[in-house]
């Protein structure tokens, strides 16, 4: 009976088997360095690309700012030369008209050119389609130039004709120093102009582009002409330009796109030229490269994973089988199971050897313990526990059996007259003779001081009575040292008999034993089942 079922059971944490542990550790040891290297490589290259792009855009913006400054200075020089020529011909209208046409058409630096007198009246203009000759112009650029009486590059403003322009002018002085007026060129920012030629040819198809803002963060050039005139808010590059600084930084544009911007300031105007490229476009080649690396390493990774799984199984298999054997070490078949384990590496081989030695000792101790538990130590016969187990087996298999109950006559007298050692000798002698008359399947037990039982499986009642009589005669005929002759009384019964329970057959045999004693001892009494009455 398993008494451990009444003991409280402790909940033990779930254990990880060795195969999974090896697999997990190996995969982690392979995957983590690979992932770390992959991530570190990506991070370094990503930052390098960003830094390179920022530096390139800054250098490019600086170059364009320098080119724009050169253009503006060149435009001022053109106008200055024209002012010196015009100074002696302020009253010659055809000459003035000729000079404005030359300035407007020769270099194409300006969308329009005009000559103004000291009061702001237009003396000549090109193209003639403007039709403002003879009129006084009171625009922001004209006012500023007349007031300055020097070279002027105006901030962008909306002209009276509705053009968003930059006004560039040079004063006209007579030889005696009198201020005669000015010659000026206008750049129409929302029409095709010199800035388009200077900056527009550098527009990239990957989303990179150039735009220009003035000191007020107003866009004065943009590839999308509709954006010209808009004021940028929340733009880091525009903020730096407004403060007069050039540089490079990550900028989120008005569309919410992260861009890598380099920017530089045009010294004479304070304009800022911004060269920017979407960060996504910058990193796209890196992402494609990393995907290619990943795709090319994936087959190798899969093969490696399969090899790891196979190796983990090969390594863990012997230990798993040994662990399974350790759970059933008390079973006789475990020894052969352990011997069949193929321990192909040193540690499992040594563990297998140790387990076989341990199993041998354990089986030996278990056998000895079972023998001690089921055996009467004095006679070597089975005890009551052994008897109960055998009877349960007969009953489970419905095996009929006969019972012979045996008791030594006047055994107390033997102990009192000759001592307990002599009594023990009598008991051992009876046990020996019971074994002599028993078959291999018969069950001989000592169940009390001088009480014995003999179970005869598959033996009918009359045959059991014959066995009992034979044992009685042999005991009676045998003379023992010191004690002399002894006799025994026997009771015989059989199962199944009149009762269905096995317990009843022992009661019947016991009753027959006492009947034999009442009838004078040294005899056999056989239980006869009552016959059914007609």
PDB file of N, CA, C and O in Angstrom, residues 329-373:
ATOM      1  N   UNK A 329      14.298   3.352 -10.772  1.00  0.00           N
ATOM      2  CA  UNK A 329      15.441   2.552 -10.328  1.00  0.00           C
ATOM      3  C   UNK A 329      15.024   1.346  -9.495  1.00  0.00           C
ATOM      4  O   UNK A 329      15.787   0.384  -9.354  1.00  0.00           O
ATOM      5  N   UNK A 330      13.810   1.391  -8.938  1.00  0.00           N
ATOM      6  CA  UNK A 330      13.369   0.276  -8.098  1.00  0.00           C
ATOM      7  C   UNK A 330      12.815  -0.891  -8.928  1.00  0.00           C
ATOM      8  O   UNK A 330      12.539  -1.960  -8.379  1.00  0.00           O
ATOM      9  N   UNK A 331      12.669  -0.696 -10.242  1.00  0.00           N
ATOM     10  CA  UNK A 331      12.115  -1.762 -11.076  1.00  0.00           C
ATOM     11  C   UNK A 331      13.247  -2.657 -11.591  1.00  0.00           C
ATOM     12  O   UNK A 331      14.314  -2.164 -11.982  1.00  0.00           O
ATOM     13  N   UNK A 332      13.039  -3.958 -11.623  1.00  0.00           N
ATOM     14  CA  UNK A 332      14.090  -4.870 -12.074  1.00  0.00           C
ATOM     15  C   UNK A 332      14.519  -4.633 -13.527  1.00  0.00           C
ATOM     16  O   UNK A 332      15.669  -4.876 -13.879  1.00  0.00           O
ATOM     17  N   UNK A 333      13.593  -4.165 -14.360  1.00  0.00           N
ATOM     18  CA  UNK A 333      13.920  -3.989 -15.782  1.00  0.00           C
ATOM     19  C   UNK A 333      14.776  -2.751 -16.046  1.00  0.00           C
ATOM     20  O   UNK A 333      15.303  -2.579 -17.151  1.00  0.00           O
ATOM     21  N   UNK A 334      14.924  -1.881 -15.048  1.00  0.00           N
ATOM     22  CA  UNK A 334      15.657  -0.630 -15.253  1.00  0.00           C
ATOM     23  C   UNK A 334      17.117  -0.890 -15.604  1.00  0.00           C
ATOM     24  O   UNK A 334      17.730  -0.154 -16.388  1.00  0.00           O
ATOM     25  N   UNK A 335      17.692  -1.934 -15.019  1.00  0.00           N
ATOM     26  CA  UNK A 335      19.099  -2.251 -15.282  1.00  0.00           C
ATOM     27  C   UNK A 335      19.345  -2.434 -16.782  1.00  0.00           C
ATOM     28  O   UNK A 335      20.289  -1.878 -17.355  1.00  0.00           O
ATOM     29  N   UNK A 336      18.468  -3.219 -17.449  1.00  0.00           N
ATOM     30  CA  UNK A 336      18.631  -3.448 -18.882  1.00  0.00           C
ATOM     31  C   UNK A 336      18.372  -2.171 -19.683  1.00  0.00           C
ATOM     32  O   UNK A 336      19.026  -1.914 -20.696  1.00  0.00           O
ATOM     33  N   UNK A 337      17.429  -1.367 -19.210  1.00  0.00           N
ATOM     34  CA  UNK A 337      17.148  -0.105 -19.888  1.00  0.00           C
ATOM     35  C   UNK A 337      18.359   0.819 -19.861  1.00  0.00           C
ATOM     36  O   UNK A 337      18.717   1.433 -20.873  1.00  0.00           O
ATOM     37  N   UNK A 338      18.995   0.906 -18.694  1.00  0.00           N
ATOM     38  CA  UNK A 338      20.188   1.752 -18.556  1.00  0.00           C
ATOM     39  C   UNK A 338      21.330   1.221 -19.410  1.00  0.00           C
ATOM     40  O   UNK A 338      22.056   1.986 -20.054  1.00  0.00           O
ATOM     41  N   UNK A 339      21.503  -0.082 -19.445  1.00  0.00           N
ATOM     42  CA  UNK A 339      22.594  -0.666 -20.241  1.00  0.00           C
ATOM     43  C   UNK A 339      22.406  -0.399 -21.737  1.00  0.00           C
ATOM     44  O   UNK A 339      23.383  -0.314 -22.490  1.00  0.00           O
ATOM     45  N   UNK A 340      21.153  -0.243 -22.164  1.00  0.00           N
ATOM     46  CA  UNK A 340      20.879  -0.014 -23.591  1.00  0.00           C
ATOM     47  C   UNK A 340      21.139   1.430 -24.021  1.00  0.00           C
ATOM     48  O   UNK A 340      21.153   1.728 -25.211  1.00  0.00           O
ATOM     49  N   UNK A 341      21.363   2.337 -23.045  1.00  0.00           N
ATOM     50  CA  UNK A 341      21.600   3.742 -23.379  1.00  0.00           C
ATOM     51  C   UNK A 341      22.972   3.882 -24.043  1.00  0.00           C
ATOM     52  O   UNK A 341      23.981   3.402 -23.519  1.00  0.00           O
ATOM     53  N   UNK A 342      23.016   4.563 -25.200  1.00  0.00           N
ATOM     54  CA  UNK A 342      24.274   4.775 -25.911  1.00  0.00           C
ATOM     55  C   UNK A 342      24.927   6.054 -25.400  1.00  0.00           C
ATOM     56  O   UNK A 342      24.595   7.164 -25.815  1.00  0.00           O
ATOM     57  N   UNK A 343      25.849   5.887 -24.484  1.00  0.00           N
ATOM     58  CA  UNK A 343      26.551   7.028 -23.898  1.00  0.00           C
ATOM     59  C   UNK A 343      27.818   7.278 -24.712  1.00  0.00           C
ATOM     60  O   UNK A 343      28.868   6.680 -24.456  1.00  0.00           O
ATOM     61  N   UNK A 344      27.723   8.156 -25.692  1.00  0.00           N
ATOM     62  CA  UNK A 344      28.820   8.322 -26.652  1.00  0.00           C
ATOM     63  C   UNK A 344      29.846   9.356 -26.230  1.00  0.00           C
ATOM     64  O   UNK A 344      30.876   9.511 -26.880  1.00  0.00           O
ATOM     65  N   UNK A 345      29.585  10.096 -25.144  1.00  0.00           N
ATOM     66  CA  UNK A 345      30.612  11.008 -24.669  1.00  0.00           C
ATOM     67  C   UNK A 345      30.919  10.711 -23.199  1.00  0.00           C
ATOM     68  O   UNK A 345      30.158  10.057 -22.496  1.00  0.00           O
ATOM     69  N   UNK A 346      32.064  11.198 -22.748  1.00  0.00           N
ATOM     70  CA  UNK A 346      32.675  10.754 -21.495  1.00  0.00           C
ATOM     71  C   UNK A 346      31.751  10.942 -20.296  1.00  0.00           C
ATOM     72  O   UNK A 346      31.561  10.027 -19.493  1.00  0.00           O
ATOM     73  N   UNK A 347      31.172  12.133 -20.148  1.00  0.00           N
ATOM     74  CA  UNK A 347      30.388  12.425 -18.948  1.00  0.00           C
ATOM     75  C   UNK A 347      29.179  11.498 -18.824  1.00  0.00           C
ATOM     76  O   UNK A 347      28.897  10.966 -17.740  1.00  0.00           O
ATOM     77  N   UNK A 348      28.467  11.307 -19.934  1.00  0.00           N
ATOM     78  CA  UNK A 348      27.295  10.423 -19.868  1.00  0.00           C
ATOM     79  C   UNK A 348      27.719   8.975 -19.639  1.00  0.00           C
ATOM     80  O   UNK A 348      27.022   8.205 -18.973  1.00  0.00           O
ATOM     81  N   UNK A 349      28.881   8.580 -20.189  1.00  0.00           N
ATOM     82  CA  UNK A 349      29.373   7.217 -19.980  1.00  0.00           C
ATOM     83  C   UNK A 349      29.686   6.969 -18.506  1.00  0.00           C
ATOM     84  O   UNK A 349      29.322   5.919 -17.941  1.00  0.00           O
ATOM     85  N   UNK A 350      30.341   7.943 -17.879  1.00  0.00           N
ATOM     86  CA  UNK A 350      30.672   7.789 -16.456  1.00  0.00           C
ATOM     87  C   UNK A 350      29.406   7.791 -15.596  1.00  0.00           C
ATOM     88  O   UNK A 350      29.292   7.048 -14.622  1.00  0.00           O
ATOM     89  N   UNK A 351      28.450   8.624 -15.964  1.00  0.00           N
ATOM     90  CA  UNK A 351      27.183   8.670 -15.227  1.00  0.00           C
ATOM     91  C   UNK A 351      26.437   7.346 -15.366  1.00  0.00           C
ATOM     92  O   UNK A 351      25.852   6.843 -14.402  1.00  0.00           O
ATOM     93  N   UNK A 352      26.471   6.776 -16.554  1.00  0.00           N
ATOM     94  CA  UNK A 352      25.828   5.482 -16.791  1.00  0.00           C
ATOM     95  C   UNK A 352      26.460   4.402 -15.911  1.00  0.00           C
ATOM     96  O   UNK A 352      25.756   3.601 -15.287  1.00  0.00           O
ATOM     97  N   UNK A 353      27.799   4.381 -15.857  1.00  0.00           N
ATOM     98  CA  UNK A 353      28.486   3.398 -15.009  1.00  0.00           C
ATOM     99  C   UNK A 353      28.085   3.564 -13.553  1.00  0.00           C
ATOM    100  O   UNK A 353      27.790   2.572 -12.860  1.00  0.00           O
ATOM    101  N   UNK A 354      28.068   4.800 -13.081  1.00  0.00           N
ATOM    102  CA  UNK A 354      27.706   5.047 -11.687  1.00  0.00           C
ATOM    103  C   UNK A 354      26.272   4.617 -11.405  1.00  0.00           C
ATOM    104  O   UNK A 354      25.969   4.044 -10.354  1.00  0.00           O
ATOM    105  N   UNK A 355      25.364   4.884 -12.364  1.00  0.00           N
ATOM    106  CA  UNK A 355      23.966   4.501 -12.163  1.00  0.00           C
ATOM    107  C   UNK A 355      23.799   2.983 -12.135  1.00  0.00           C
ATOM    108  O   UNK A 355      23.013   2.452 -11.338  1.00  0.00           O
ATOM    109  N   UNK A 356      24.535   2.277 -12.978  1.00  0.00           N
ATOM    110  CA  UNK A 356      24.436   0.811 -12.981  1.00  0.00           C
ATOM    111  C   UNK A 356      24.906   0.230 -11.645  1.00  0.00           C
ATOM    112  O   UNK A 356      24.301  -0.696 -11.115  1.00  0.00           O
ATOM    113  N   UNK A 357      25.991   0.798 -11.121  1.00  0.00           N
ATOM    114  CA  UNK A 357      26.457   0.339  -9.800  1.00  0.00           C
ATOM    115  C   UNK A 357      25.409   0.638  -8.745  1.00  0.00           C
ATOM    116  O   UNK A 357      25.072  -0.205  -7.900  1.00  0.00           O
ATOM    117  N   UNK A 358      24.869   1.847  -8.797  1.00  0.00           N
ATOM    118  CA  UNK A 358      23.854   2.226  -7.813  1.00  0.00           C
ATOM    119  C   UNK A 358      22.604   1.389  -7.931  1.00  0.00           C
ATOM    120  O   UNK A 358      22.002   0.991  -6.915  1.00  0.00           O
ATOM    121  N   UNK A 359      22.178   1.105  -9.174  1.00  0.00           N
ATOM    122  CA  UNK A 359      20.976   0.287  -9.379  1.00  0.00           C
ATOM    123  C   UNK A 359      21.190  -1.120  -8.841  1.00  0.00           C
ATOM    124  O   UNK A 359      20.305  -1.718  -8.212  1.00  0.00           O
ATOM    125  N   UNK A 360      22.409  -1.656  -9.061  1.00  0.00           N
ATOM    126  CA  UNK A 360      22.703  -2.994  -8.551  1.00  0.00           C
ATOM    127  C   UNK A 360      22.583  -3.049  -7.031  1.00  0.00           C
ATOM    128  O   UNK A 360      21.961  -3.963  -6.481  1.00  0.00           O
ATOM    129  N   UNK A 361      23.177  -2.069  -6.375  1.00  0.00           N
ATOM    130  CA  UNK A 361      23.090  -2.024  -4.908  1.00  0.00           C
ATOM    131  C   UNK A 361      21.651  -1.796  -4.456  1.00  0.00           C
ATOM    132  O   UNK A 361      21.194  -2.403  -3.473  1.00  0.00           O
ATOM    133  N   UNK A 362      20.953  -0.916  -5.165  1.00  0.00           N
ATOM    134  CA  UNK A 362      19.577  -0.620  -4.784  1.00  0.00           C
ATOM    135  C   UNK A 362      18.691  -1.848  -4.944  1.00  0.00           C
ATOM    136  O   UNK A 362      17.895  -2.174  -4.040  1.00  0.00           O
ATOM    137  N   UNK A 363      18.821  -2.539  -6.082  1.00  0.00           N
ATOM    138  CA  UNK A 363      18.002  -3.728  -6.305  1.00  0.00           C
ATOM    139  C   UNK A 363      18.300  -4.797  -5.253  1.00  0.00           C
ATOM    140  O   UNK A 363      17.392  -5.486  -4.773  1.00  0.00           O
ATOM    141  N   UNK A 364      19.573  -4.915  -4.923  1.00  0.00           N
ATOM    142  CA  UNK A 364      19.955  -5.897  -3.903  1.00  0.00           C
ATOM    143  C   UNK A 364      19.326  -5.547  -2.553  1.00  0.00           C
ATOM    144  O   UNK A 364      18.770  -6.414  -1.859  1.00  0.00           O
ATOM    145  N   UNK A 365      19.399  -4.287  -2.206  1.00  0.00           N
ATOM    146  CA  UNK A 365      18.811  -3.849  -0.924  1.00  0.00           C
ATOM    147  C   UNK A 365      17.290  -3.963  -0.941  1.00  0.00           C
ATOM    148  O   UNK A 365      16.679  -4.318   0.080  1.00  0.00           O
ATOM    149  N   UNK A 366      16.699  -3.636  -2.104  1.00  0.00           N
ATOM    150  CA  UNK A 366      15.238  -3.750  -2.201  1.00  0.00           C
ATOM    151  C   UNK A 366      14.807  -5.200  -2.055  1.00  0.00           C
ATOM    152  O   UNK A 366      13.829  -5.515  -1.360  1.00  0.00           O
ATOM    153  N   UNK A 367      15.558  -6.109  -2.711  1.00  0.00           N
ATOM    154  CA  UNK A 367      15.225  -7.538  -2.611  1.00  0.00           C
ATOM    155  C   UNK A 367      15.354  -8.021  -1.178  1.00  0.00           C
ATOM    156  O   UNK A 367      14.498  -8.766  -0.671  1.00  0.00           O
ATOM    157  N   UNK A 368      16.436  -7.563  -0.536  1.00  0.00           N
ATOM    158  CA  UNK A 368      16.632  -7.968   0.869  1.00  0.00           C
ATOM    159  C   UNK A 368      15.533  -7.383   1.747  1.00  0.00           C
ATOM    160  O   UNK A 368      14.995  -8.077   2.637  1.00  0.00           O
ATOM    161  N   UNK A 369      15.175  -6.142   1.475  1.00  0.00           N
ATOM    162  CA  UNK A 369      14.124  -5.502   2.268  1.00  0.00           C
ATOM    163  C   UNK A 369      12.785  -6.196   2.055  1.00  0.00           C
ATOM    164  O   UNK A 369      12.041  -6.444   3.024  1.00  0.00           O
ATOM    165  N   UNK A 370      12.484  -6.505   0.789  1.00  0.00           N
ATOM    166  CA  UNK A 370      11.221  -7.199   0.518  1.00  0.00           C
ATOM    167  C   UNK A 370      11.197  -8.570   1.199  1.00  0.00           C
ATOM    168  O   UNK A 370      10.178  -9.003   1.740  1.00  0.00           O
ATOM    169  N   UNK A 371      12.346  -9.239   1.170  1.00  0.00           N
ATOM    170  CA  UNK A 371      12.419 -10.551   1.823  1.00  0.00           C
ATOM    171  C   UNK A 371      12.221 -10.414   3.326  1.00  0.00           C
ATOM    172  O   UNK A 371      11.499 -11.202   3.951  1.00  0.00           O
ATOM    173  N   UNK A 372      12.860  -9.380   3.900  1.00  0.00           N
ATOM    174  CA  UNK A 372      12.713  -9.166   5.340  1.00  0.00           C
ATOM    175  C   UNK A 372      11.286  -8.793   5.703  1.00  0.00           C
ATOM    176  O   UNK A 372      10.763  -9.219   6.747  1.00  0.00           O
ATOM    177  N   UNK A 373      10.661  -8.009   4.842  1.00  0.00           N
ATOM    178  CA  UNK A 373       9.303  -7.555   5.132  1.00  0.00           C
ATOM    179  C   UNK A 373       8.309  -8.706   5.048  1.00  0.00           C
ATOM    180  O   UNK A 373       7.355  -8.786   5.834  1.00  0.00           O
TER     181      UNK A 373
END
